[in-house]
Amino acid sequence: MGETDRRSPGEIRRPEPPLPEESGLTLEEYLAMQQAIGHPMRFRILRTLVANDELSATELKRVIGADAPNFHYHLSELVDVGLVEKRQRRTADSQGFYTYYRPTGMGRGILEHGVEELMRREREFDDAYS
């Protein structure tokens, strides 16, 4: 054993595979979702959609307070990884066609059980020790 090795190779445990063999998504797809939610703008977009269930791009952009190119890029990223889905109205009204966005079940789950869970735990820790 080298001077920095504390364990022999046989003593080091390998973690179980992260997903079952018949998983509907790949590890890379899950990691892409996690990466998408890690950007502040995309986090705000997803959080706003979860709070409102469904919004048009115009409504969402107004609430988020984002400039158009930046906003649509981040919204598309969330759609591409499956955290947000879009629905286009089939018939036009006086203002034309609108595209509506809503969080997917995966989007709700990653928000509630990911970042927001960590924030809840921090609040609980602060309450317990302050």
PDB file of N, CA, C and O in Angstrom, residues 31-40 42-43 77-78 81 83:
ATOM      1  N   LEU A  31     -29.155  14.009 -14.972  1.00  0.00           N
ATOM      2  CA  LEU A  31     -28.137  15.020 -14.683  1.00  0.00           C
ATOM      3  C   LEU A  31     -28.393  16.297 -15.478  1.00  0.00           C
ATOM      4  O   LEU A  31     -28.137  17.404 -14.972  1.00  0.00           O
ATOM      5  N   ALA A  32     -28.905  16.180 -16.699  1.00  0.00           N
ATOM      6  CA  ALA A  32     -29.241  17.368 -17.492  1.00  0.00           C
ATOM      7  C   ALA A  32     -30.364  18.158 -16.813  1.00  0.00           C
ATOM      8  O   ALA A  32     -30.345  19.393 -16.801  1.00  0.00           O
ATOM      9  N   MET A  33     -31.323  17.460 -16.221  1.00  0.00           N
ATOM     10  CA  MET A  33     -32.395  18.140 -15.482  1.00  0.00           C
ATOM     11  C   MET A  33     -31.830  18.885 -14.284  1.00  0.00           C
ATOM     12  O   MET A  33     -32.187  20.033 -14.014  1.00  0.00           O
ATOM     13  N   GLN A  34     -30.945  18.226 -13.566  1.00  0.00           N
ATOM     14  CA  GLN A  34     -30.343  18.839 -12.390  1.00  0.00           C
ATOM     15  C   GLN A  34     -29.527  20.067 -12.791  1.00  0.00           C
ATOM     16  O   GLN A  34     -29.564  21.096 -12.126  1.00  0.00           O
ATOM     17  N   GLN A  35     -28.813  19.964 -13.899  1.00  0.00           N
ATOM     18  CA  GLN A  35     -28.019  21.089 -14.378  1.00  0.00           C
ATOM     19  C   GLN A  35     -28.928  22.249 -14.794  1.00  0.00           C
ATOM     20  O   GLN A  35     -28.629  23.404 -14.514  1.00  0.00           O
ATOM     21  N   ALA A  36     -30.037  21.941 -15.439  1.00  0.00           N
ATOM     22  CA  ALA A  36     -30.960  22.991 -15.886  1.00  0.00           C
ATOM     23  C   ALA A  36     -31.518  23.774 -14.707  1.00  0.00           C
ATOM     24  O   ALA A  36     -31.591  25.005 -14.754  1.00  0.00           O
ATOM     25  N   ILE A  37     -31.909  23.098 -13.668  1.00  0.00           N
ATOM     26  CA  ILE A  37     -32.498  23.774 -12.504  1.00  0.00           C
ATOM     27  C   ILE A  37     -31.451  24.575 -11.733  1.00  0.00           C
ATOM     28  O   ILE A  37     -31.778  25.447 -10.950  1.00  0.00           O
ATOM     29  N   GLY A  38     -30.173  24.329 -12.008  1.00  0.00           N
ATOM     30  CA  GLY A  38     -29.094  25.006 -11.299  1.00  0.00           C
ATOM     31  C   GLY A  38     -28.846  26.436 -11.728  1.00  0.00           C
ATOM     32  O   GLY A  38     -28.072  27.143 -11.097  1.00  0.00           O
ATOM     33  N   HIS A  39     -29.484  26.908 -12.777  1.00  0.00           N
ATOM     34  CA  HIS A  39     -29.317  28.295 -13.213  1.00  0.00           C
ATOM     35  C   HIS A  39     -30.396  29.162 -12.556  1.00  0.00           C
ATOM     36  O   HIS A  39     -31.574  28.787 -12.547  1.00  0.00           O
ATOM     37  N   PRO A  40     -30.030  30.315 -11.998  1.00  0.00           N
ATOM     38  CA  PRO A  40     -31.015  31.148 -11.277  1.00  0.00           C
ATOM     39  C   PRO A  40     -32.251  31.520 -12.110  1.00  0.00           C
ATOM     40  O   PRO A  40     -33.367  31.489 -11.593  1.00  0.00           O
ATOM     41  N   ARG A  42     -33.584  29.886 -14.706  1.00  0.00           N
ATOM     42  CA  ARG A  42     -34.415  28.694 -14.932  1.00  0.00           C
ATOM     43  C   ARG A  42     -35.093  28.257 -13.635  1.00  0.00           C
ATOM     44  O   ARG A  42     -36.243  27.807 -13.653  1.00  0.00           O
ATOM     45  N   PHE A  43     -34.407  28.419 -12.519  1.00  0.00           N
ATOM     46  CA  PHE A  43     -35.014  28.122 -11.221  1.00  0.00           C
ATOM     47  C   PHE A  43     -36.232  29.015 -11.002  1.00  0.00           C
ATOM     48  O   PHE A  43     -37.298  28.548 -10.607  1.00  0.00           O
ATOM     49  N   GLU A  77     -34.582  25.698 -22.621  1.00  0.00           N
ATOM     50  CA  GLU A  77     -33.741  24.719 -21.927  1.00  0.00           C
ATOM     51  C   GLU A  77     -34.589  23.848 -20.999  1.00  0.00           C
ATOM     52  O   GLU A  77     -34.397  22.635 -20.933  1.00  0.00           O
ATOM     53  N   LEU A  78     -35.512  24.449 -20.273  1.00  0.00           N
ATOM     54  CA  LEU A  78     -36.377  23.690 -19.364  1.00  0.00           C
ATOM     55  C   LEU A  78     -37.299  22.741 -20.138  1.00  0.00           C
ATOM     56  O   LEU A  78     -37.561  21.627 -19.693  1.00  0.00           O
ATOM     57  N   VAL A  81     -35.177  19.604 -21.540  1.00  0.00           N
ATOM     58  CA  VAL A  81     -34.806  18.536 -20.593  1.00  0.00           C
ATOM     59  C   VAL A  81     -36.026  17.878 -19.951  1.00  0.00           C
ATOM     60  O   VAL A  81     -35.886  16.940 -19.182  1.00  0.00           O
ATOM     61  N   LEU A  83     -38.526  19.379 -17.976  1.00  0.00           N
ATOM     62  CA  LEU A  83     -39.035  19.924 -16.717  1.00  0.00           C
ATOM     63  C   LEU A  83     -40.270  20.795 -16.929  1.00  0.00           C
ATOM     64  O   LEU A  83     -41.044  21.020 -16.005  1.00  0.00           O
TER      65      LEU A  83
END
